[in-house]
CSV table of C-alpha atoms in Angstrom, one decimal:
chain,number,residue,atom,x,y,z
A,1,TYR,CA,-33.1,235.0,1.0
A,2,GLU,CA,-33.1,238.3,2.6
A,3,ILE,CA,-35.9,239.6,4.5
A,4,HIS,CA,-36.2,243.2,4.4
A,5,ARG,CA,-37.9,245.2,7.5
A,6,THR,CA,-39.0,248.6,7.5
A,7,TRP,CA,-40.2,250.9,10.6
A,8,THR,CA,-42.0,253.8,9.7
A,9,VAL,CA,-43.2,256.5,12.5
A,10,THR,CA,-45.4,259.4,11.5
A,11,ASP,CA,-46.8,262.4,14.0
A,12,HIS,CA,-50.1,264.4,13.7
A,13,CYS,CA,-48.7,266.6,11.1
A,14,GLY,CA,-47.5,264.4,8.9
A,15,ASN,CA,-44.0,264.1,9.9
A,16,SER,CA,-42.5,260.8,9.1
A,17,ASP,CA,-39.3,258.8,9.5
A,18,SER,CA,-38.1,255.4,9.0
A,19,ALA,CA,-36.0,252.8,9.4
A,20,THR,CA,-34.7,249.4,7.8
A,21,GLN,CA,-33.4,246.3,8.6
A,22,ILE,CA,-32.1,243.6,5.8
A,23,ILE,CA,-31.9,239.7,7.2
A,24,THR,CA,-29.8,237.6,5.0
A,25,LEU,CA,-30.5,234.0,5.8
A,26,ILE,CA,-28.0,231.6,4.3
A,27,ASP,CA,-27.8,228.1,4.2
A,28,THR,CA,-24.2,226.8,5.1
A,29,THR,CA,-24.8,223.5,7.1
A,30,ALA,CA,-24.3,220.4,4.9
A,31,PRO,CA,-27.1,217.6,5.2
A,32,GLU,CA,-26.4,215.1,7.6
A,33,PHE,CA,-26.6,211.4,7.3
A,34,GLU,CA,-27.9,209.1,9.4
A,35,GLY,CA,-25.3,206.7,10.4
A,36,THR,CA,-21.5,206.4,9.4
A,37,ASP,CA,-19.1,205.1,7.5
A,38,TYR,CA,-19.2,201.4,7.7
A,39,SER,CA,-17.5,197.9,5.8
A,40,ILE,CA,-19.2,194.8,4.9
A,41,ASP,CA,-16.9,191.6,4.7
A,42,ALA,CA,-18.6,189.7,1.6
A,43,GLU,CA,-18.1,186.5,-0.2
A,44,CYS,CA,-17.1,186.9,-4.2
A,45,ASP,CA,-20.1,185.0,-5.2
A,46,GLU,CA,-22.4,187.0,-2.9
A,47,ASN,CA,-24.5,190.0,-4.2
A,48,VAL,CA,-24.8,192.5,-1.7
A,49,GLU,CA,-27.4,195.2,-1.6
A,50,ILE,CA,-26.5,198.1,-0.1
A,51,ASP,CA,-29.9,200.5,1.0
A,52,GLU,CA,-29.7,204.0,0.2
A,53,PRO,CA,-28.6,205.7,3.4
A,54,PHE,CA,-31.1,208.7,4.6
A,55,ALA,CA,-30.1,212.0,4.9
A,56,SER,CA,-31.4,215.2,6.6
A,57,ASP,CA,-30.9,219.0,6.1
A,58,ILE,CA,-32.0,221.7,8.4
A,59,CYS,CA,-33.0,223.8,6.0
A,60,ASP,CA,-34.0,221.3,2.6
A,61,GLU,CA,-36.7,218.8,3.5
A,62,ALA,CA,-35.9,216.4,0.3
A,63,VAL,CA,-32.2,216.0,0.1
A,64,ASP,CA,-30.8,214.7,-3.2
A,65,VAL,CA,-28.9,211.4,-2.6
A,66,THR,CA,-25.9,210.3,-5.1
A,67,VAL,CA,-23.7,207.2,-5.0
A,68,ASN,CA,-20.4,206.7,-6.8
A,69,VAL,CA,-19.0,203.0,-6.7
A,70,VAL,CA,-15.2,202.6,-7.2
A,71,SER,CA,-13.9,198.9,-7.5
A,72,THR,CA,-9.9,198.0,-6.3
A,73,PRO,CA,-8.7,195.0,-7.2
A,74,GLY,CA,-7.5,192.6,-4.5
A,75,SER,CA,-4.6,190.0,-4.5
A,76,CYS,CA,-6.2,187.5,-6.9
A,77,ASP,CA,-8.5,187.5,-9.3
A,78,ASN,CA,-11.8,186.7,-7.1
A,79,GLU,CA,-11.1,189.3,-4.5
A,80,TRP,CA,-11.8,193.0,-4.6
A,81,THR,CA,-12.8,195.8,-2.8
A,82,GLU,CA,-15.9,197.9,-3.6
A,83,VAL,CA,-16.5,201.6,-1.8
A,84,HIS,CA,-19.9,203.1,-2.4
A,85,THR,CA,-19.5,206.5,-1.7
A,86,PHE,CA,-23.2,208.6,-1.2
A,87,THR,CA,-23.2,212.3,-1.4
A,88,ALA,CA,-26.2,214.2,0.0
A,89,THR,CA,-26.3,217.6,-1.3
A,90,ASP,CA,-29.3,220.2,-0.4
A,91,ASP,CA,-30.7,222.7,-2.5
A,92,CYS,CA,-27.9,225.2,-1.9
A,93,GLY,CA,-24.7,223.0,-2.5
A,94,ASN,CA,-23.8,222.1,0.5
A,95,SER,CA,-23.2,218.3,0.7
A,96,SER,CA,-21.7,215.4,3.2
A,97,GLU,CA,-20.4,211.8,2.2
A,98,LEU,CA,-20.9,208.3,3.4
A,99,ALA,CA,-18.7,205.6,2.5
A,100,VAL,CA,-19.6,202.1,2.5
A,101,THR,CA,-16.9,199.5,1.8
A,102,ILE,CA,-17.3,196.2,0.9
A,103,ASN,CA,-14.5,193.4,0.8
A,104,TYR,CA,-15.0,190.7,-1.3
A,105,SER,CA,-12.7,187.5,-0.7
A,106,ASP,CA,-12.6,184.2,-1.9
A,107,ASN,CA,-12.7,181.7,1.0
A,108,THR,CA,-14.3,178.9,-0.1
A,109,PRO,CA,-12.1,175.7,-1.9
A,110,PRO,CA,-13.5,174.4,-4.9
A,111,VAL,CA,-15.8,171.2,-5.3
A,112,PHE,CA,-15.4,168.0,-6.8
A,113,ASP,CA,-18.1,167.2,-9.5
A,114,PHE,CA,-16.9,163.9,-10.5
A,115,VAL,CA,-14.0,161.6,-8.7
A,116,PRO,CA,-13.5,158.2,-10.7
A,117,ASP,CA,-14.4,155.4,-8.6
A,118,SER,CA,-11.5,153.1,-7.0
A,119,TYR,CA,-11.3,149.6,-8.9
A,120,THR,CA,-9.4,146.4,-9.0
A,121,ALA,CA,-7.9,145.4,-12.1
A,122,GLU,CA,-5.7,142.4,-13.7
A,123,CYS,CA,-2.3,143.6,-14.4
A,124,ASP,CA,-2.9,142.8,-18.1
A,125,ASP,CA,-5.6,145.1,-18.2
A,126,VAL,CA,-5.8,148.4,-19.8
A,127,LEU,CA,-6.1,151.0,-16.6
A,128,GLU,CA,-9.1,153.3,-17.3
A,129,MET,CA,-7.6,156.7,-16.0
A,130,LEU,CA,-10.6,159.0,-16.1
A,131,ALA,CA,-10.2,162.9,-15.2
A,132,PRO,CA,-11.9,164.2,-12.4
A,133,THR,CA,-14.0,167.2,-12.7
A,134,ALA,CA,-14.3,170.2,-10.1
A,135,THR,CA,-16.2,173.8,-9.8
A,136,ASP,CA,-15.6,176.6,-7.8
A,137,ASN,CA,-18.3,179.5,-6.5
A,138,CYS,CA,-16.0,182.4,-8.3
A,139,GLY,CA,-14.1,181.5,-11.0
A,140,GLU,CA,-11.9,178.8,-13.0
A,141,VAL,CA,-10.3,175.6,-11.2
A,142,THR,CA,-7.1,174.2,-11.9
A,143,ILE,CA,-6.6,170.4,-11.3
A,144,ILE,CA,-3.6,168.6,-11.0
A,145,GLU,CA,-2.4,164.9,-10.3
A,146,ILE,CA,0.0,163.4,-8.0
A,147,PRO,CA,0.3,159.3,-8.5
A,148,VAL,CA,1.5,157.4,-5.8
A,149,GLN,CA,2.5,153.9,-6.6
A,150,GLU,CA,2.7,151.2,-4.0
A,151,SER,CA,4.0,147.6,-4.3
A,152,LEU,CA,2.0,144.7,-2.9
A,153,GLY,CA,5.1,142.2,-2.5
A,154,CYS,CA,5.8,141.7,-6.2
A,155,ASP,CA,6.2,143.8,-9.5
A,156,ASN,CA,2.8,143.0,-10.9
A,157,SER,CA,1.1,143.9,-8.2
A,158,TYR,CA,0.4,147.4,-6.5
A,159,LEU,CA,-1.6,149.9,-5.3
A,160,LEU,CA,-2.2,153.2,-7.6
A,161,THR,CA,-3.0,156.1,-5.6
A,162,ARG,CA,-4.0,159.2,-7.8
A,163,ALA,CA,-4.3,161.9,-5.7
A,164,PHE,CA,-6.1,165.1,-7.3
A,165,ILE,CA,-5.9,168.8,-6.0
A,166,ALA,CA,-8.1,171.3,-6.8
A,167,THR,CA,-7.1,174.9,-6.8
A,168,ASP,CA,-9.0,178.1,-7.5
A,169,ALA,CA,-7.9,181.5,-8.6
A,170,CYS,CA,-7.1,182.9,-4.9
A,171,GLY,CA,-5.2,179.3,-4.0
A,172,ASN,CA,-8.0,177.6,-2.2
A,173,GLN,CA,-7.9,174.0,-2.4
A,174,SER,CA,-9.8,170.7,-2.5
A,175,ALA,CA,-8.5,167.2,-2.3
A,176,ALA,CA,-9.7,163.8,-3.9
A,177,SER,CA,-8.4,160.5,-4.7
A,178,GLN,CA,-9.1,157.2,-6.5
A,179,VAL,CA,-6.9,154.0,-5.9
A,180,ILE,CA,-6.4,151.6,-8.4
A,181,THR,CA,-5.5,147.9,-7.1
A,182,VAL,CA,-3.5,145.9,-9.6
A,183,LEU,CA,-3.1,142.3,-8.9
A,184,ASP,CA,-1.7,139.2,-11.0
A,185,THR,CA,-3.8,136.7,-10.2
A,186,THR,CA,-3.4,134.5,-13.7
A,187,PRO,CA,-0.9,131.7,-13.5
A,188,PRO,CA,1.5,131.1,-16.3
A,189,THR,CA,0.9,129.1,-19.3
A,190,PHE,CA,3.2,126.6,-20.5
A,191,ASP,CA,4.1,126.9,-24.3
A,192,GLN,CA,4.4,123.3,-25.1
A,193,GLU,CA,1.7,120.2,-24.2
A,194,ALA,CA,3.9,117.6,-21.8
A,195,GLU,CA,3.2,114.7,-23.9
A,196,ASP,CA,3.6,111.4,-22.7
A,197,ALA,CA,6.2,109.1,-24.9
A,198,THR,CA,7.4,105.4,-25.2
A,199,VAL,CA,10.8,104.5,-25.7
A,200,GLU,CA,12.9,101.0,-26.0
A,201,CYS,CA,16.0,102.5,-24.2
A,202,TYR,CA,16.7,104.1,-21.1
A,203,GLY,CA,19.3,106.1,-22.9
A,204,ASP,CA,16.6,107.1,-25.3
A,205,ALA,CA,14.3,108.7,-22.7
A,206,ILE,CA,14.9,112.1,-22.9
A,207,ILE,CA,13.2,114.4,-20.8
A,208,PRO,CA,12.0,117.6,-22.8
A,209,GLU,CA,12.6,121.1,-21.7
A,210,LEU,CA,9.1,123.2,-21.6
A,211,THR,CA,9.0,126.9,-21.3
A,212,ALA,CA,6.3,129.0,-20.1
A,213,SER,CA,4.8,132.5,-20.6
A,214,ASP,CA,2.8,134.8,-18.4
A,215,ASN,CA,0.0,137.5,-18.9
A,216,CYS,CA,2.3,140.0,-17.3
A,217,GLY,CA,6.4,139.3,-17.2
A,218,GLY,CA,8.2,136.1,-17.2
A,219,ALA,CA,7.8,132.6,-15.8
A,220,GLU,CA,10.5,130.2,-14.5
A,221,VAL,CA,9.9,126.6,-15.3
A,222,THR,CA,11.1,123.7,-12.8
A,223,SER,CA,11.2,120.0,-13.2
A,224,ASP,CA,11.4,117.0,-11.1
A,225,SER,CA,11.4,113.4,-12.1
A,226,ILE,CA,10.8,109.8,-10.3
A,227,GLU,CA,12.3,106.9,-12.0
A,228,ASP,CA,10.7,103.1,-11.6
A,229,VAL,CA,13.1,101.2,-13.6
A,230,ASP,CA,14.1,97.8,-13.3
A,231,GLU,CA,17.7,96.1,-13.5
A,232,CYS,CA,17.4,95.9,-17.3
A,233,GLY,CA,16.5,99.4,-17.8
A,234,ASN,CA,12.7,99.0,-18.5
A,235,GLY,CA,9.9,101.1,-16.2
A,236,THR,CA,8.8,104.4,-16.1
A,237,ILE,CA,9.8,108.1,-15.4
A,238,THR,CA,7.3,110.4,-14.2
A,239,VAL,CA,8.4,114.1,-14.8
A,240,SER,CA,6.5,117.2,-12.9
A,241,TYR,CA,6.6,120.7,-14.0
A,242,LEU,CA,5.9,123.9,-12.1
A,243,ALA,CA,5.8,127.3,-13.9
A,244,THR,CA,6.2,130.1,-11.3
A,245,ASP,CA,5.6,133.9,-12.3
A,246,GLU,CA,6.9,136.8,-10.5
A,247,CYS,CA,4.1,137.0,-8.1
A,248,GLY,CA,4.1,133.4,-7.4
A,249,ASN,CA,1.3,132.1,-9.2
A,250,ILE,CA,1.9,128.5,-10.3
A,251,ALA,CA,0.7,126.2,-13.0
A,252,SER,CA,1.7,122.5,-13.3
A,253,THR,CA,1.7,119.7,-15.7
A,254,SER,CA,3.3,116.3,-15.9
A,255,LEU,CA,4.8,113.2,-18.6
A,256,THR,CA,5.6,109.8,-18.3
A,257,ILE,CA,8.1,108.2,-20.2
A,258,THR,CA,7.8,104.4,-20.9
A,259,ILE,CA,10.9,102.2,-21.3
A,260,LEU,CA,10.0,98.8,-23.0
A,261,ASP,CA,13.0,97.0,-24.3
A,262,ILE,CA,11.1,94.7,-26.6
A,263,THR,CA,13.7,94.4,-29.4
A,264,ALA,CA,16.2,91.3,-29.6
A,265,PRO,CA,20.0,91.7,-30.4
A,266,GLU,CA,21.2,90.9,-34.0
A,267,LEU,CA,23.8,88.5,-34.8
A,268,GLU,CA,26.2,90.3,-37.1
A,269,GLY,CA,28.9,89.5,-39.8
A,270,ASP,CA,29.0,86.5,-41.8
A,271,LEU,CA,26.8,83.6,-40.1
A,272,PRO,CA,27.9,80.3,-40.4
A,273,GLN,CA,26.0,78.0,-43.0
A,274,ASP,CA,24.8,74.5,-43.2
A,275,MET,CA,27.4,71.9,-44.2
A,276,VAL,CA,27.6,68.4,-45.2
A,277,ILE,CA,31.3,66.6,-44.9
A,278,ASP,CA,32.5,63.0,-44.8
A,279,CYS,CA,32.1,61.1,-41.9
A,280,GLU,CA,36.4,60.7,-41.5
A,281,ALA,CA,36.8,64.4,-41.9
A,282,ASP,CA,36.8,66.5,-38.7
A,283,ALA,CA,33.9,69.2,-38.1
A,284,PRO,CA,35.3,72.5,-38.4
A,285,ASP,CA,35.8,74.9,-34.9
A,286,ALA,CA,32.5,77.0,-34.0
A,287,THR,CA,33.0,80.3,-35.8
A,288,GLU,CA,33.1,83.3,-32.8
A,289,LEU,CA,30.1,85.7,-33.8
A,290,THR,CA,29.1,89.1,-32.4
A,291,ALA,CA,26.1,91.0,-32.1
A,292,THR,CA,24.6,94.3,-31.6
A,293,ASP,CA,21.8,95.5,-29.4
A,294,ASN,CA,19.4,98.7,-29.8
A,295,CYS,CA,19.8,99.2,-26.2
A,296,ASP,CA,22.9,97.2,-24.7
A,297,GLU,CA,26.3,98.5,-26.0
A,298,ASN,CA,27.8,95.0,-24.0
A,299,VAL,CA,26.2,92.3,-25.8
A,300,THR,CA,27.4,88.5,-24.8
A,301,VAL,CA,27.2,85.7,-27.6
A,302,THR,CA,27.1,82.3,-26.4
A,303,MET,CA,27.3,79.0,-28.4
A,304,THR,CA,25.8,75.8,-27.2
A,305,GLU,CA,26.7,72.7,-29.4
A,306,GLU,CA,24.2,69.6,-29.6
A,307,LEU,CA,25.3,66.3,-31.1
A,308,VAL,CA,22.1,64.6,-32.7
A,309,GLY,CA,22.4,61.3,-34.6
A,310,ASP,CA,24.3,57.9,-34.5
A,311,LEU,CA,27.5,58.7,-33.2
A,312,PRO,CA,30.6,56.4,-33.3
A,313,ALA,CA,32.3,56.0,-30.6
A,314,GLU,CA,35.7,57.9,-30.2
A,315,GLY,CA,38.6,55.9,-32.3
A,316,SER,CA,35.9,54.3,-34.6
A,317,ILE,CA,36.9,54.5,-38.3
A,318,ALA,CA,33.3,53.6,-39.3
A,319,ASP,CA,29.8,54.2,-38.6
A,320,CYS,CA,28.1,51.0,-37.7
A,321,ALA,CA,24.4,50.1,-37.3
A,322,LEU,CA,24.5,48.0,-34.0
A,323,SER,CA,21.5,45.7,-33.2
A,324,THR,CA,20.5,43.1,-30.7
A,325,GLY,CA,19.8,39.2,-32.2
A,326,ASP,CA,16.3,38.5,-32.0
A,327,SER,CA,17.1,34.9,-30.7
A,328,PRO,CA,15.6,34.5,-27.1
A,329,TYR,CA,19.0,32.4,-26.3
A,330,TYR,CA,21.5,34.4,-28.2
A,331,ASN,CA,22.0,37.9,-26.8
A,332,PRO,CA,25.3,38.9,-27.6
A,333,ASP,CA,26.4,42.5,-26.2
A,334,TRP,CA,26.6,43.5,-30.2
A,335,SER,CA,26.3,42.1,-33.6
A,336,LEU,CA,26.6,43.0,-37.0
A,337,TRP,CA,24.8,42.7,-39.8
A,338,LEU,CA,26.5,42.0,-43.3
C-alpha cells in the first residue's frame, strides 16, 4: 500500500505552499518455516503422520500453508519414497517451501503362521505332506520347499528334511523345516506255512523252499537243517528258516520231517506153490525169488529150508515106521511091524 504525506505552510496573509511525500509499502519477503527440510526412514507397514510445519511472515499474521505429496517407487514393490512439500504463501504471493522426505523400506522378513510338525512313520505309510503358510507385514509371500533325504543305513529307513524358505517382495527371507523319520521296523512274512510232514523213506524227505514278502521291499529266505537219522534212515530232519528284509528285520519259522519206514519189502514174480510129490521123486530146487522195497533199492532175499516130518535115511527106498518092542526083555535096536 501507499502512504501519502502532505505538508502545507501558510503565512498571515493566507499565502500557502505544500509538499507531498508518497511512501509505497511493498511485501517482497517470503514467509519463513520453523525448521528445515528433513527425512524420515520408516518400515513399509508404518503409517507416518507429519505435523504441518509452522510458517511466519513479517507482514502476514496468518500464512497459508499447503502440501503436495509425490510418491516415487523404490527397488521393490514394498519400498517407495514420499516427498511431502509444504508451501507457505503470504497475502502478497510470496512463498517458501519445506520438504519432508519419507523413505519407506521393507527390512522385515516374513513370519511362518504354520509349519507342519515333525513325525515318525513306517516305511509303507502314506506320508502326510502338509504345506506351511507365512505372512508378511507388507505384501505377498512366496514359499519354496527344498527336500533333503538322508539314509539311516538301509533303503527303507531315512530322514526326510523339508526345508521351507519364505520370501517377500523385497527378498527378505525366513526359514523353517519339518523332519519326517521313516523307519522299517516290520519283519517280513512267509508266503507259505511251514508244515510238519511224515514220510517213510529218507529219499522222500524233501525240504520245501519257502518265500517271504516284506511290507516295504524284498526279503531273502535262508534255511538250515539238522538231521537225527539212524542207519536205516529213520529219524527226523528239523529245518529252520530265516526271512530277512533290506533293513535287517528277521522273521523265523521251522518244520520237522519225520522219517519212519513201516512198509515191508514185497516178493515179486511167480511165487512157488505148495506141491505133493511121490516119495521116490526128488524135491525140486528152490526157486530164486526177488523183492522190492518202497525205500531200499538193494533188497536181499534169503531162503531157509526146514525138513518137517518122518524122514527116511539117505539111501532108503521106502519110509518105514520104526518102533521099539513092548517086551521088557526084548528090546532090539529096531523092529518092523508087518
